[in-house]
Amino acid sequence: MFSIYFVLIHNVEFVFHKNFKMSEKKHEITLYGIPGSPGVSHGLIFRFLHGDVEVPHYPISKSEQLAELVRLRDAVGKTRTQIEEIKIGVSKNLGEKEANIFDAHLLVLEDKALFDDIEKDLYNTGDNIEQCVHRVTQKYHDYFNQIEDEYLRERGADLKDISKRLLRNLVGETAAGTAFLGEPRILVSEDLSPSDTASLDRSKILGIATNTGGRTSHAVIMARASGVPAVVGLRSLTDDLTDGDTLLIDGFEGLAIINPEEETLFKYGKVGIKRKKIKHLLEDEISLPAETIDGHKIGFHANADSVEEVKNGIRNGCDEVGLFRTESIFLKKNQIPSEDLQFDEYKQIVKSAKGKSVTIRTLDLGGDKILDSIGREREENPFMGFRAIRYCLRNPEIFLDQLRAVLRVSALGKVKIMFPMISGVGELIKAKEFLSEAMNQLTEKGVPFDSEIKIGCMIETPSAVTICDLLAGEVDFFSIGTNDLVQYLLAVDRINNQIAYLYEPHHPAVVRSLAHIFKVAKEKQIDVTLCGEIAGDPHFLPLLIGLGLESLSSSGNLIPELKFFGRRFSFQECIKLKDDILKMRRPSEIKEALKSFYEEKVIEIVL
Ligand code: PEP
Ligand code: MG
């Protein structure tokens, strides 16, 4: 993600700290990944785990056995502290009774017979302590599990839970979930799914660093929306870290620095001070008109998947909520919510938009947004599979519930509806037929809704680009989804970091496709906006305006910088830039042209 802060990092003259000393213990290691969400943060790491712990297995000599028991004692102490912290948290948030559930876990840690057995196993087998803990607790668990008595079977489940936590502490990994964290940390993980991200306590997360993932994976989009710095695609990160390491992540450049030395911290500290000043400068212009220096208007809308993000968009001066991703509600609840529940959620969204229009996109499950609870078949190619509108058209009950919920809120505020991942006219017509059916059902019951509701479709598949003239006849507006369009057009999976270098929004094929969509939309006189992640990348702004863009929808956090930049060039310059770029043959040339245009305009405030 390019940003004014990126220019800053490359232009500030760094003055190193006089008392700079090399760290004696741990050396700094820099890993290069993919910039996920802008920002820099530094802190202790926290390993995020999803499932079972991988239990190491190796022999231990007799002389090392005592040290293994000391490790076990320390891990038991750590586990006890964590559970006590969770208990306090649960008691505060849910009540005393719920918190007492954890007493059973604490009791397991006091179970003398269990720990005697583990010790015996260590001396008898000569295996490492993790292996002994695993073997003995598994034996106890299996025993409890075959007992008829429900109470005792539950004790078996407690034992399983606690042994997992104990094993994680032994192998130096932190248990999944962020609720128990005292201090905010940098979350590190092999990968992160959108439902993981939805369940994180974001106040405890300083930043996110993952081995896998791409710039437009949904977990990253969510991090960006909540202003959490992220670097993804770091490949070996989790292997290179040891417990107690600190990590600095630079979400502008896509760097992760393990155990940064003072010099590095000082450099970033200096950037931080300047960054705060820039932030104020950008915020000073939030209420100024969103237009180029020659008065060409630009609509800045906000993407959102929660009430907080809508509020954030409003704070940052958005004109509309340009994309509300409804699947966020499904993922947070990890189930298909009822019509009424969805109605309540959408109502909150519309209310918090304070009279500004909200574009609600129908369910886009599938791809990397998987709902465990609906038991779908595993797909070889999930992004090309049973996703979004394809899923809805085959699940009429779910689709109709959602359509009725959206229609019902359209009676309460300005609401538009939009269908994702349309690849043909037939699909769009079918989706509209369902919408009419939902309208009829509400009419029969006398439930109010906006019968003139504006209908849009995402243009995010290559076929939709090619036939956008035909789609235009069916809808009131288009919203270009470049996250998917880039992946489908270039045949590059958007979350596969092995081929992330091929995921190039600057590719001439992407630019030409955008040019085609804007041209057709103008001819057909329908509104067109753009809500993929390039909307939030200021480098693209003059090109998009030159191509015909009148509004875009990005994460609310990014609007001040977009607007600031947009007020520093003319429409004529955009046309010239677009003409030059349409002649270019390589993504790198296009990227460079956008970068120099951008830097020339903003350098004054960075220096
Ligand atoms: C897109 O594809 O650009 C888009 C906005 O939708 P999503 O990222 O949710 O797939
Ligand atoms: Mg999409």
Coordinates of C-alpha atoms and ligand atoms in Angstrom, one line a residue:
M1 CA 0.0 0.0 0.0
F2 CA 1.5 3.3 -1.1
S3 CA 1.2 6.2 1.1
I4 CA 2.5 9.6 2.0
Y5 CA 4.2 7.9 4.9
F6 CA 6.0 5.7 2.5
V7 CA 7.5 8.8 0.8
L8 CA 8.3 10.0 4.3
I9 CA 10.3 6.9 5.3
H10 CA 12.4 7.3 2.2
N11 CA 13.1 11.0 2.6
V12 CA 13.6 11.7 6.2
E13 CA 17.3 12.1 7.0
F14 CA 17.8 9.9 10.0
V15 CA 19.9 11.1 12.9
F16 CA 21.1 8.1 14.9
H17 CA 20.9 7.9 18.6
K18 CA 24.2 8.9 20.3
N19 CA 24.0 6.2 22.8
F20 CA 23.4 3.5 20.2
K21 CA 24.7 0.2 21.2
M22 CA 24.6 -3.2 19.5
S23 CA 22.2 -5.5 21.2
E24 CA 24.3 -8.1 22.9
K25 CA 21.8 -10.9 23.0
K26 CA 19.5 -11.0 20.0
H27 CA 20.5 -9.9 16.6
E28 CA 18.2 -8.0 14.3
I29 CA 16.8 -9.9 11.4
T30 CA 14.8 -8.3 8.6
L31 CA 12.2 -10.3 6.6
Y32 CA 10.7 -9.0 3.4
G33 CA 7.0 -9.6 2.8
I34 CA 4.0 -7.9 1.3
P35 CA 2.6 -4.6 2.7
G36 CA -0.8 -5.5 4.1
S37 CA -2.1 -2.6 6.1
P38 CA -0.2 0.7 6.4
G39 CA 1.4 1.7 9.7
V40 CA 4.4 0.8 11.8
S41 CA 4.2 -1.0 15.2
H42 CA 6.6 -2.6 17.5
G43 CA 6.0 -5.0 20.4
L44 CA 6.3 -8.4 21.9
I45 CA 5.0 -11.2 19.7
F46 CA 2.0 -13.3 20.3
R47 CA 1.6 -16.5 18.3
F48 CA -1.9 -17.1 17.1
L49 CA -2.9 -20.7 16.8
H50 CA -6.0 -22.1 15.3
G51 CA -6.1 -25.7 16.1
D52 CA -4.2 -28.5 17.6
V53 CA -0.6 -28.1 18.8
E54 CA 2.0 -30.0 16.9
V55 CA 3.7 -32.1 19.6
P56 CA 7.5 -32.5 19.1
H57 CA 9.0 -35.9 19.8
Y58 CA 12.7 -36.4 20.6
P59 CA 14.8 -38.4 23.1
I60 CA 16.1 -36.9 26.3
S61 CA 19.2 -38.1 28.1
K62 CA 19.0 -39.0 31.8
S63 CA 21.0 -35.9 32.8
E64 CA 18.4 -33.7 31.0
Q65 CA 15.3 -35.2 32.7
L66 CA 15.3 -32.9 35.7
A67 CA 15.5 -29.9 33.4
E68 CA 12.4 -31.2 31.6
L69 CA 10.5 -31.4 34.8
V70 CA 11.5 -27.8 35.5
R71 CA 10.2 -26.8 32.1
L72 CA 6.9 -28.6 33.0
R73 CA 6.7 -26.8 36.3
D74 CA 7.2 -23.4 34.6
A75 CA 4.6 -24.2 31.9
V76 CA 2.1 -25.2 34.6
G77 CA 2.7 -21.8 36.3
K78 CA 2.2 -19.9 33.1
T79 CA -0.9 -21.9 32.3
R80 CA -2.4 -21.2 35.7
T81 CA -1.7 -17.4 35.3
Q82 CA -3.4 -17.4 31.9
I83 CA -6.5 -19.2 33.2
E84 CA -6.8 -16.9 36.2
E85 CA -6.6 -13.9 33.8
I86 CA -9.2 -15.4 31.6
K87 CA -11.4 -16.1 34.6
I88 CA -11.2 -12.5 35.7
G89 CA -12.0 -11.3 32.1
V90 CA -15.0 -13.7 31.9
S91 CA -16.3 -12.7 35.3
K92 CA -16.2 -9.0 34.3
N93 CA -17.8 -9.5 30.9
L94 CA -20.2 -12.5 31.4
G95 CA -20.6 -13.0 35.1
E96 CA -19.4 -15.0 38.1
K97 CA -21.2 -18.2 37.2
E98 CA -19.6 -18.5 33.8
A99 CA -16.2 -17.6 35.2
N100 CA -16.4 -20.5 37.6
I101 CA -16.2 -23.0 34.7
F102 CA -12.5 -22.3 34.7
D103 CA -12.2 -23.6 38.3
A104 CA -12.4 -27.1 36.8
H105 CA -9.4 -26.2 34.6
L106 CA -7.4 -25.0 37.5
L107 CA -8.2 -28.2 39.4
V108 CA -6.7 -30.3 36.6
L109 CA -3.4 -28.4 37.2
E110 CA -3.5 -29.4 40.8
D111 CA -4.1 -33.1 40.0
K112 CA -1.2 -34.9 41.7
A113 CA -2.0 -38.4 40.2
L114 CA -1.9 -36.9 36.7
F115 CA 1.4 -35.2 37.2
D116 CA 3.0 -38.2 38.9
D117 CA 2.0 -40.3 35.9
I118 CA 3.7 -37.7 33.6
E119 CA 6.8 -37.8 35.6
K120 CA 6.9 -41.6 35.6
D121 CA 6.4 -41.6 31.8
L122 CA 9.3 -39.2 31.4
Y123 CA 11.6 -41.6 33.4
N124 CA 10.3 -44.8 31.7
T125 CA 10.4 -43.7 28.1
G126 CA 13.2 -41.2 27.9
D127 CA 11.0 -39.0 25.7
N128 CA 10.8 -35.1 25.8
I129 CA 8.3 -33.7 28.3
E130 CA 5.8 -32.5 25.6
Q131 CA 5.5 -36.1 24.3
C132 CA 4.9 -37.4 27.9
V133 CA 2.3 -34.7 28.6
H134 CA 0.5 -35.5 25.4
R135 CA 0.6 -39.3 25.9
V136 CA -0.6 -39.3 29.5
T137 CA -3.3 -36.6 29.1
Q138 CA -4.6 -38.4 26.0
K139 CA -4.8 -41.7 28.1
Y140 CA -6.8 -39.9 30.8
H141 CA -9.0 -38.2 28.2
D142 CA -9.8 -41.5 26.4
Y143 CA -10.6 -43.0 29.8
F144 CA -13.0 -40.2 30.8
N145 CA -14.5 -40.2 27.3
Q146 CA -15.8 -43.8 27.5
I147 CA -17.6 -43.2 30.8
E148 CA -21.4 -43.0 30.7
D149 CA -21.6 -40.3 33.3
E150 CA -21.9 -36.9 31.6
Y151 CA -20.2 -35.0 34.4
L152 CA -17.1 -37.2 34.1
R153 CA -17.1 -36.9 30.4
E154 CA -17.1 -33.2 30.7
R155 CA -14.1 -33.5 33.0
G156 CA -12.4 -35.3 30.1
A157 CA -13.1 -32.2 27.9
D158 CA -11.6 -29.9 30.5
L159 CA -8.5 -32.1 30.6
K160 CA -8.2 -31.9 26.8
D161 CA -8.5 -28.1 26.8
I162 CA -6.0 -27.6 29.6
S163 CA -3.5 -30.1 28.1
K164 CA -3.6 -28.2 24.8
R165 CA -2.8 -24.9 26.6
L166 CA -0.1 -26.6 28.7
L167 CA 1.5 -28.0 25.5
R168 CA 1.4 -24.7 23.8
N169 CA 3.1 -23.1 26.7
L170 CA 5.7 -25.9 26.6
V171 CA 6.4 -25.5 22.9
G172 CA 6.5 -21.8 23.3
E173 CA 3.3 -21.0 21.4
T174 CA 0.5 -18.9 22.8
A175 CA -3.0 -20.3 22.8
A176 CA -5.5 -19.1 20.2
G177 CA -7.6 -16.1 21.1
T178 CA -6.5 -12.7 22.2
A179 CA -8.9 -12.2 25.1
F180 CA -6.4 -13.2 27.8
L181 CA -3.6 -10.9 26.6
G182 CA -2.7 -8.3 29.2
E183 CA -0.6 -6.0 27.0
P184 CA -1.3 -5.5 23.3
R185 CA 1.0 -7.5 21.2
I186 CA 2.0 -8.1 17.6
L187 CA 0.1 -11.1 16.4
V188 CA 2.1 -13.6 14.3
S189 CA 0.6 -16.6 12.6
E190 CA 1.1 -19.0 9.7
D191 CA -2.0 -17.6 8.2
L192 CA -5.1 -15.8 9.3
S193 CA -8.7 -16.4 8.1
P194 CA -11.3 -13.7 7.9
S195 CA -13.2 -15.5 10.7
D196 CA -10.0 -15.5 12.9
T197 CA -9.7 -11.7 12.3
A198 CA -13.4 -11.2 13.1
S199 CA -12.9 -12.9 16.4
L200 CA -9.8 -11.0 17.5
D201 CA -10.0 -8.4 20.3
R202 CA -8.5 -5.6 18.2
S203 CA -7.7 -3.5 21.2
K204 CA -5.1 -6.1 22.1
I205 CA -3.5 -6.2 18.6
L206 CA -0.7 -3.8 17.8
G207 CA -0.1 -5.4 14.4
I208 CA -0.4 -8.5 12.3
A209 CA 2.4 -10.5 10.6
T210 CA 1.8 -13.7 8.8
N211 CA 3.7 -16.3 6.7
T212 CA 1.1 -16.4 4.0
G213 CA -1.6 -14.1 2.5
G214 CA -1.7 -11.4 -0.1
R215 CA -2.5 -7.7 -0.2
T216 CA -6.2 -8.3 -0.9
S217 CA -6.9 -11.4 1.3
H218 CA -10.0 -10.5 3.3
A219 CA -8.2 -10.8 6.7
V220 CA -5.8 -8.1 5.4
I221 CA -8.7 -5.9 4.2
M222 CA -10.2 -6.2 7.6
A223 CA -6.9 -5.2 9.3
R224 CA -6.6 -2.2 7.0
A225 CA -10.2 -1.1 7.8
S226 CA -9.5 -1.2 11.5
G227 CA -6.2 0.7 11.1
V228 CA -4.1 -2.3 12.4
P229 CA -0.7 -2.4 10.6
A230 CA -0.1 -5.7 8.8
V231 CA 2.6 -7.4 6.8
V232 CA 1.8 -10.7 5.1
G233 CA 3.6 -13.2 2.9
L234 CA 6.6 -13.4 5.2
R235 CA 7.1 -17.1 4.5
S236 CA 9.4 -18.3 7.3
L237 CA 8.4 -15.7 10.0
T238 CA 6.9 -18.1 12.5
D239 CA 9.9 -20.4 12.2
D240 CA 12.4 -17.5 12.6
L241 CA 10.8 -16.3 15.9
T242 CA 11.4 -17.6 19.4
D243 CA 9.2 -16.8 22.4
G244 CA 9.9 -13.5 24.0
D245 CA 11.1 -11.9 20.7
T246 CA 10.0 -8.4 19.8
L247 CA 8.9 -7.6 16.3
L248 CA 8.7 -4.3 14.4
I249 CA 6.4 -4.4 11.4
D250 CA 6.4 -1.8 8.7
G251 CA 3.1 -2.1 6.8
F252 CA 4.1 0.5 4.3
E253 CA 7.1 -1.3 3.0
G254 CA 6.2 -4.9 3.9
L255 CA 9.0 -5.4 6.3
A256 CA 9.1 -7.4 9.6
I257 CA 12.2 -6.8 11.8
I258 CA 12.8 -9.3 14.5
N259 CA 14.4 -7.9 17.6
P260 CA 15.0 -4.5 16.1
E261 CA 18.2 -2.7 17.4
E262 CA 18.1 0.8 18.8
E263 CA 19.2 2.4 15.6
T264 CA 16.2 0.9 13.8
L265 CA 13.8 1.9 16.5
F266 CA 15.2 5.4 16.5
K267 CA 14.7 5.7 12.8
Y268 CA 11.2 4.5 13.1
G269 CA 10.6 6.7 16.1
K270 CA 11.7 9.8 14.1
V271 CA 9.4 8.8 11.3
G272 CA 6.6 8.4 13.8
I273 CA 6.9 12.0 15.0
K274 CA 6.8 13.4 11.5
R275 CA 3.9 11.1 10.7
K276 CA 1.8 12.5 13.5
K277 CA 2.4 16.0 12.1
I278 CA 1.3 14.8 8.6
K279 CA -1.8 13.2 10.1
H280 CA -2.8 16.6 11.5
L281 CA -2.2 18.3 8.2
L282 CA -4.4 15.7 6.4
E283 CA -7.1 16.0 8.9
D284 CA -7.1 19.8 8.6
E285 CA -8.4 19.3 5.0
I286 CA -11.2 16.8 5.8
S287 CA -13.9 19.3 5.6
L288 CA -12.6 21.1 2.5
P289 CA -14.3 20.3 -0.9
A290 CA -13.3 17.0 -2.4
E291 CA -12.2 18.3 -5.8
T292 CA -9.2 18.8 -8.0
I293 CA -7.5 22.2 -8.2
D294 CA -9.7 23.0 -11.3
G295 CA -12.9 22.0 -9.5
H296 CA -13.5 18.5 -10.8
K297 CA -15.5 16.7 -8.1
I298 CA -14.5 13.4 -6.6
G299 CA -16.8 11.3 -4.4
F300 CA -15.1 9.6 -1.5
H301 CA -17.1 6.7 0.0
A302 CA -16.2 4.3 2.7
N303 CA -16.1 0.5 2.8
A304 CA -17.3 -1.0 6.0
D305 CA -18.1 -4.3 7.7
S306 CA -19.1 -3.0 11.1
V307 CA -20.8 0.0 12.8
E308 CA -17.3 1.2 14.0
E309 CA -16.1 1.3 10.4
V310 CA -19.1 3.3 9.3
K311 CA -18.5 5.7 12.1
N312 CA -14.8 5.8 11.1
G313 CA -15.8 6.6 7.5
I314 CA -18.1 9.5 8.7
R315 CA -15.3 10.9 10.9
N316 CA -13.0 10.8 7.9
G317 CA -15.4 12.7 5.8
C318 CA -17.0 10.1 3.5
D319 CA -20.0 11.0 1.4
E320 CA -21.5 7.6 1.5
V321 CA -20.9 4.0 2.7
G322 CA -20.0 2.6 -0.7
L323 CA -19.7 -1.0 0.2
F324 CA -21.0 -2.8 3.2
R325 CA -19.8 -6.4 3.1
T326 CA -22.6 -8.4 4.7
E327 CA -20.7 -11.6 5.1
S328 CA -18.9 -10.0 8.0
I329 CA -22.1 -10.5 10.1
F330 CA -22.2 -14.2 9.0
L331 CA -18.5 -14.7 9.8
K332 CA -18.7 -13.0 13.2
K333 CA -21.6 -15.2 14.3
N334 CA -20.2 -18.2 12.5
Q335 CA -23.7 -19.1 11.3
I336 CA -26.4 -18.0 8.9
P337 CA -28.2 -15.2 10.8
S338 CA -32.0 -15.1 10.5
E339 CA -33.8 -12.3 8.6
D340 CA -34.7 -10.5 11.8
L341 CA -31.1 -10.6 13.1
Q342 CA -29.8 -9.3 9.8
F343 CA -32.4 -6.6 9.8
D344 CA -31.2 -5.5 13.3
E345 CA -27.6 -5.4 12.1
Y346 CA -28.3 -3.5 8.9
K347 CA -30.5 -1.1 10.9
Q348 CA -27.5 -0.3 13.1
I349 CA -25.4 0.3 10.0
V350 CA -27.9 2.5 8.3
K351 CA -28.5 4.4 11.6
S352 CA -24.8 5.0 12.1
A353 CA -24.5 6.3 8.5
K354 CA -26.4 9.4 9.7
G355 CA -28.5 9.9 6.6
K356 CA -25.7 9.1 4.1
S357 CA -26.5 6.4 1.5
V358 CA -25.4 2.8 2.3
T359 CA -24.7 0.3 -0.4
I360 CA -25.4 -3.2 1.0
R361 CA -23.8 -6.0 -0.9
T362 CA -25.5 -9.3 -0.8
L363 CA -23.7 -12.3 0.7
D364 CA -20.2 -13.0 -0.7
L365 CA -19.3 -16.2 1.1
G366 CA -16.7 -18.6 -0.4
G367 CA -13.2 -18.0 -1.6
D368 CA -11.3 -17.2 1.6
K369 CA -14.5 -16.4 3.5
I370 CA -15.6 -19.8 4.8
L371 CA -18.3 -20.4 7.3
D372 CA -17.4 -23.6 9.2
S373 CA -20.9 -24.1 10.5
I374 CA -22.5 -24.6 7.1
G375 CA -20.5 -27.8 6.3
R376 CA -19.7 -27.0 2.6
E377 CA -17.8 -29.5 0.5
R378 CA -14.1 -28.8 0.2
E379 CA -13.3 -27.1 -3.1
E380 CA -10.1 -27.5 -5.1
N381 CA -10.4 -23.9 -6.4
P382 CA -12.5 -22.0 -3.9
F383 CA -12.1 -18.5 -5.5
M384 CA -13.4 -20.0 -8.8
G385 CA -16.0 -22.0 -7.0
F386 CA -19.2 -21.9 -5.2
R387 CA -18.9 -18.3 -4.1
A388 CA -21.1 -15.2 -3.6
I389 CA -24.1 -14.9 -6.0
R390 CA -23.6 -18.6 -7.1
Y391 CA -24.1 -19.7 -3.5
C392 CA -27.1 -17.4 -3.0
L393 CA -28.9 -18.5 -6.2
R394 CA -28.6 -22.1 -5.1
N395 CA -29.8 -21.4 -1.6
P396 CA -33.1 -19.5 -2.1
E397 CA -34.1 -19.5 1.6
I398 CA -30.9 -17.9 2.7
F399 CA -30.9 -15.4 -0.2
L400 CA -34.6 -14.4 0.4
D401 CA -34.0 -13.9 4.1
Q402 CA -31.2 -11.5 3.3
L403 CA -33.0 -9.7 0.5
R404 CA -36.1 -9.1 2.8
A405 CA -33.8 -7.8 5.6
V406 CA -32.1 -5.4 3.2
L407 CA -35.4 -4.2 1.8
R408 CA -36.8 -3.7 5.2
V409 CA -34.0 -1.3 6.1
S410 CA -34.5 0.5 2.9
A411 CA -37.6 2.0 4.5
L412 CA -35.4 3.5 7.2
G413 CA -32.7 5.3 5.3
K414 CA -31.0 5.6 1.9
V415 CA -30.1 2.1 0.9
K416 CA -28.8 0.6 -2.4
I417 CA -28.4 -3.1 -3.0
M418 CA -25.6 -4.7 -4.9
F419 CA -24.9 -8.2 -6.2
P420 CA -21.3 -9.6 -6.1
M421 CA -19.4 -11.8 -8.5
I422 CA -21.8 -11.5 -11.4
S423 CA -20.4 -13.3 -14.5
G424 CA -23.4 -13.2 -16.9
V425 CA -26.7 -11.5 -17.6
G426 CA -28.7 -14.6 -16.7
E427 CA -27.3 -14.6 -13.2
L428 CA -28.1 -10.9 -12.7
I429 CA -31.6 -11.4 -14.0
K430 CA -32.1 -14.3 -11.6
A431 CA -30.8 -12.3 -8.7
K432 CA -33.3 -9.5 -9.6
E433 CA -36.1 -12.1 -9.8
F434 CA -35.3 -13.1 -6.2
L435 CA -35.4 -9.4 -5.3
S436 CA -38.8 -9.0 -6.8
E437 CA -40.0 -12.1 -5.0
A438 CA -38.8 -10.7 -1.7
M439 CA -40.6 -7.5 -2.5
N440 CA -43.8 -9.3 -3.2
Q441 CA -43.5 -11.3 0.1
L442 CA -43.1 -8.0 2.0
T443 CA -45.9 -6.3 0.1
E444 CA -48.3 -9.2 1.0
K445 CA -47.5 -8.7 4.6
G446 CA -47.8 -4.9 4.4
V447 CA -44.1 -4.4 5.4
P448 CA -42.7 -1.1 4.1
F449 CA -39.6 -0.9 1.8
D450 CA -38.2 1.4 -0.9
S451 CA -39.7 0.0 -4.1
E452 CA -37.4 2.3 -6.1
I453 CA -34.3 0.9 -4.4
K454 CA -31.2 1.4 -6.6
I455 CA -29.7 -1.9 -7.8
G456 CA -26.1 -2.4 -8.7
C457 CA -23.7 -5.2 -9.6
M458 CA -20.0 -5.7 -9.0
I459 CA -17.8 -5.7 -12.0
E460 CA -15.1 -8.1 -10.8
T461 CA -15.0 -10.9 -13.3
P462 CA -13.4 -10.7 -16.8
S463 CA -16.7 -11.8 -18.3
A464 CA -18.5 -8.9 -16.6
V465 CA -16.0 -6.5 -18.0
T466 CA -16.5 -7.8 -21.5
I467 CA -20.3 -7.7 -21.4
C468 CA -20.7 -4.7 -19.1
D469 CA -22.7 -3.0 -21.9
L470 CA -25.3 -5.8 -21.5
L471 CA -25.2 -5.7 -17.7
A472 CA -25.7 -1.9 -17.8
G473 CA -29.2 -2.6 -19.1
E474 CA -30.1 -4.4 -15.9
V475 CA -28.8 -2.2 -13.2
D476 CA -28.6 1.4 -11.9
F477 CA -24.9 1.3 -11.1
F478 CA -21.6 -0.6 -11.3
S479 CA -19.1 -1.0 -8.6
I480 CA -15.7 -2.2 -9.8
G481 CA -14.1 -4.8 -7.5
T482 CA -10.5 -4.7 -8.5
N483 CA -9.4 -7.2 -5.8
D484 CA -11.1 -10.0 -7.7
L485 CA -10.8 -8.4 -11.1
V486 CA -7.0 -8.4 -10.9
Q487 CA -6.9 -12.1 -9.7
Y488 CA -9.3 -13.4 -12.3
L489 CA -7.9 -11.2 -15.2
L490 CA -4.3 -12.2 -14.5
A491 CA -5.1 -15.7 -13.3
V492 CA -3.3 -15.0 -10.0
D493 CA -4.9 -16.3 -6.7
R494 CA -5.2 -13.2 -4.5
I495 CA -4.1 -14.9 -1.4
N496 CA -1.3 -17.1 -2.7
N497 CA 1.9 -15.4 -1.6
Q498 CA 4.1 -17.6 -3.9
I499 CA 2.7 -15.8 -6.9
A500 CA 2.1 -12.5 -5.2
Y501 CA 4.6 -10.8 -7.5
L502 CA 2.2 -11.5 -10.4
Y503 CA -0.7 -9.9 -8.6
E504 CA -0.2 -6.6 -10.4
P505 CA -3.0 -4.0 -10.3
H506 CA -0.7 -1.9 -12.6
H507 CA -0.9 -4.4 -15.3
P508 CA -2.0 -2.9 -18.7
A509 CA -4.7 -5.5 -18.9
V510 CA -6.2 -4.1 -15.7
V511 CA -5.9 -0.5 -16.8
R512 CA -7.5 -1.3 -20.2
S513 CA -10.3 -3.1 -18.5
L514 CA -11.0 -0.2 -16.3
A515 CA -10.9 2.1 -19.3
H516 CA -13.5 -0.1 -21.0
I517 CA -15.8 -0.1 -18.1
F518 CA -15.7 3.6 -17.6
K519 CA -16.3 4.2 -21.3
V520 CA -19.3 1.9 -21.5
A521 CA -20.8 3.3 -18.2
K522 CA -20.6 6.8 -19.7
E523 CA -22.2 5.7 -23.0
K524 CA -24.9 3.9 -21.1
Q525 CA -25.3 6.7 -18.6
I526 CA -25.0 4.6 -15.5
D527 CA -23.1 5.4 -12.3
V528 CA -19.9 3.7 -11.7
T529 CA -17.8 3.5 -8.6
L530 CA -14.7 1.5 -7.6
C531 CA -14.5 -0.3 -4.3
G532 CA -11.5 -2.7 -4.6
E533 CA -8.4 -1.9 -2.6
I534 CA -6.7 0.2 -5.3
A535 CA -9.4 2.8 -4.4
G536 CA -7.4 3.4 -1.2
D537 CA -4.0 3.7 -3.0
P538 CA -3.5 7.4 -3.7
H539 CA -1.1 6.6 -6.5
F540 CA -4.0 5.3 -8.6
L541 CA -6.3 8.3 -8.0
P542 CA -5.2 10.6 -10.9
L543 CA -5.2 7.7 -13.3
L544 CA -8.7 6.7 -12.3
I545 CA -10.0 10.2 -12.5
G546 CA -8.5 10.5 -16.0
L547 CA -10.3 7.2 -17.0
G548 CA -13.6 8.7 -15.9
L549 CA -14.0 7.8 -12.2
E550 CA -16.3 10.1 -10.3
S551 CA -16.4 8.3 -7.0
L552 CA -14.5 5.6 -5.2
S553 CA -15.0 3.6 -2.0
S554 CA -12.1 2.8 0.3
S555 CA -11.4 2.1 3.9
G556 CA -12.4 5.2 5.9
N557 CA -8.9 5.7 7.3
L558 CA -7.5 6.4 3.9
I559 CA -9.9 9.1 2.8
P560 CA -8.0 12.1 4.3
E561 CA -4.9 11.3 2.4
L562 CA -6.8 10.6 -0.8
K563 CA -8.6 13.9 -0.5
F564 CA -5.5 15.8 0.3
F565 CA -3.7 14.4 -2.7
G566 CA -6.8 14.9 -5.0
R567 CA -6.8 18.6 -4.1
R568 CA -3.2 19.0 -5.5
F569 CA -3.6 18.2 -9.2
S570 CA -5.8 19.2 -12.0
F571 CA -8.3 17.2 -14.1
Q572 CA -6.2 18.2 -17.2
E573 CA -3.1 16.5 -15.6
C574 CA -5.2 13.4 -15.0
I575 CA -6.2 13.2 -18.7
K576 CA -2.6 13.6 -19.8
L577 CA -1.4 10.9 -17.3
K578 CA -4.1 8.5 -18.4
D579 CA -3.1 9.0 -22.1
D580 CA 0.5 8.4 -21.3
I581 CA -0.3 5.3 -19.3
L582 CA -2.5 3.7 -21.8
K583 CA 0.5 3.7 -24.2
M584 CA 2.6 1.8 -21.6
R585 CA 3.4 -1.9 -22.0
R586 CA 4.7 -3.0 -18.6
P587 CA 3.2 -2.9 -15.1
S588 CA 6.6 -1.5 -13.8
E589 CA 6.4 1.5 -16.2
I590 CA 2.9 2.3 -15.1
K591 CA 3.8 1.9 -11.4
E592 CA 6.8 4.2 -11.8
A593 CA 4.7 6.8 -13.7
L594 CA 2.1 6.9 -10.9
K595 CA 4.7 7.0 -8.2
S596 CA 6.6 10.0 -9.7
F597 CA 3.3 11.9 -10.3
Y598 CA 2.4 11.3 -6.7
E599 CA 5.7 12.1 -5.1
E600 CA 6.0 15.3 -7.0
K601 CA 2.7 16.5 -5.5
V602 CA 3.2 15.5 -1.9
I603 CA 6.9 15.9 -1.3
E604 CA 6.4 19.5 -0.1
I605 CA 4.7 18.2 3.1
V606 CA 7.1 15.4 3.7
L607 CA 10.3 17.4 3.7
Ligands
PEP1 C1 -13.3 -6.7 -4.8 O1 -13.2 -7.8 -5.2 O2 -12.6 -5.7 -5.2 C2 -14.2 -6.3 -3.7 C3 -14.4 -5.1 -3.3 O3 -14.8 -7.4 -3.1 P1 -14.1 -8.4 -2.0 O4 -12.7 -7.8 -1.7 O5 -15.0 -8.4 -0.8 O6 -14.0 -9.6 -2.8
MG2 MG -14.8 -9.2 -4.8

